[in-house]
XYZ file of C-alpha atoms in Angstrom:
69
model
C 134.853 -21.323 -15.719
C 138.081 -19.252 -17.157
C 137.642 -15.272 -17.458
C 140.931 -13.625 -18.514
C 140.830 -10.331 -17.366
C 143.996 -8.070 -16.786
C 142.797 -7.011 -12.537
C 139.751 -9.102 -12.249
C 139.215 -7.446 -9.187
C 135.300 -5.971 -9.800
C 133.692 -6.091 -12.806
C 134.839 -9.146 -13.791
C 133.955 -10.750 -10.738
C 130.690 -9.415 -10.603
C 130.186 -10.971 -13.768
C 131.103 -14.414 -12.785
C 129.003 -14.045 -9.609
C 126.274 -12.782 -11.138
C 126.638 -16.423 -14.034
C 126.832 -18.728 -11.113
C 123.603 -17.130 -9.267
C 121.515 -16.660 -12.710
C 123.066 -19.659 -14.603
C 124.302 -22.376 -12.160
C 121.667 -20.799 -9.238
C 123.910 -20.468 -6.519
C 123.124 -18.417 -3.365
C 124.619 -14.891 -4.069
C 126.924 -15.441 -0.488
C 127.967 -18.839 -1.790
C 129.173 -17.482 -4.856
C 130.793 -14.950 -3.690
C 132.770 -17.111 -0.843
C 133.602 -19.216 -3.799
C 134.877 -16.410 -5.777
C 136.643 -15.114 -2.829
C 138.709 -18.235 -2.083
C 139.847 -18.508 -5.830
C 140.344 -14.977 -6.143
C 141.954 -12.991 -2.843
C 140.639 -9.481 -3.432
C 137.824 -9.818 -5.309
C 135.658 -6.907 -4.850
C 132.419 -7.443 -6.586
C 130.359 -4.214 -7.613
C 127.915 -2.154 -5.055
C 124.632 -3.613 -4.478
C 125.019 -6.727 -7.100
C 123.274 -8.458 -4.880
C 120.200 -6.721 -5.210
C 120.713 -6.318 -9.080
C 120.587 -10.373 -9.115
C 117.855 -10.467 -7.248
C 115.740 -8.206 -10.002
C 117.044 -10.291 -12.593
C 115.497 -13.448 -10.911
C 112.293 -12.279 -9.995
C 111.994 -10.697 -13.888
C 113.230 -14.119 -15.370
C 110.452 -15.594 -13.158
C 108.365 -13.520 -13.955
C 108.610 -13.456 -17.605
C 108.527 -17.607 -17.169
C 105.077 -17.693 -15.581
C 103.515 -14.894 -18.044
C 104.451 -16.122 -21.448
C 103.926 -13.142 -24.441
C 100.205 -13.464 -25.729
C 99.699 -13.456 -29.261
């Protein structure tokens, strides 16, 4: 995964933390170690963690209740 970014030091980041957790589903600490060891620095936004989180359980959630027609 390439992101060209001119600091990619935080929102950047975030977003390719937040893609591997969401998309590749990587533990949000594994992600971010892997980030961390490509990218010195990295300083992903406050409480992403628990933003990721809602995202799964509404992704989930919208899986097991399909729209009724």
């Amino acid at each position: 995964l390439m992101v060209c970014c001119r600091a990619g030091m935080g929102r950047s980041v975030s977003m390719v933390i937040a893609y591997f957790c969401c998309v590749q589903g990587m533990e949000y600490s594994e992600a971010t170690q892997l980030l961390k060891a490509r990218r010195p620095g990295a300083t992903p936004l406050p409480n992403l963690d628990v933003t990721i989180q809602s995202v799964l359980q509404m992704r989930q959630t919208a899986k097991n209740d399909p729209p009724t027609a």
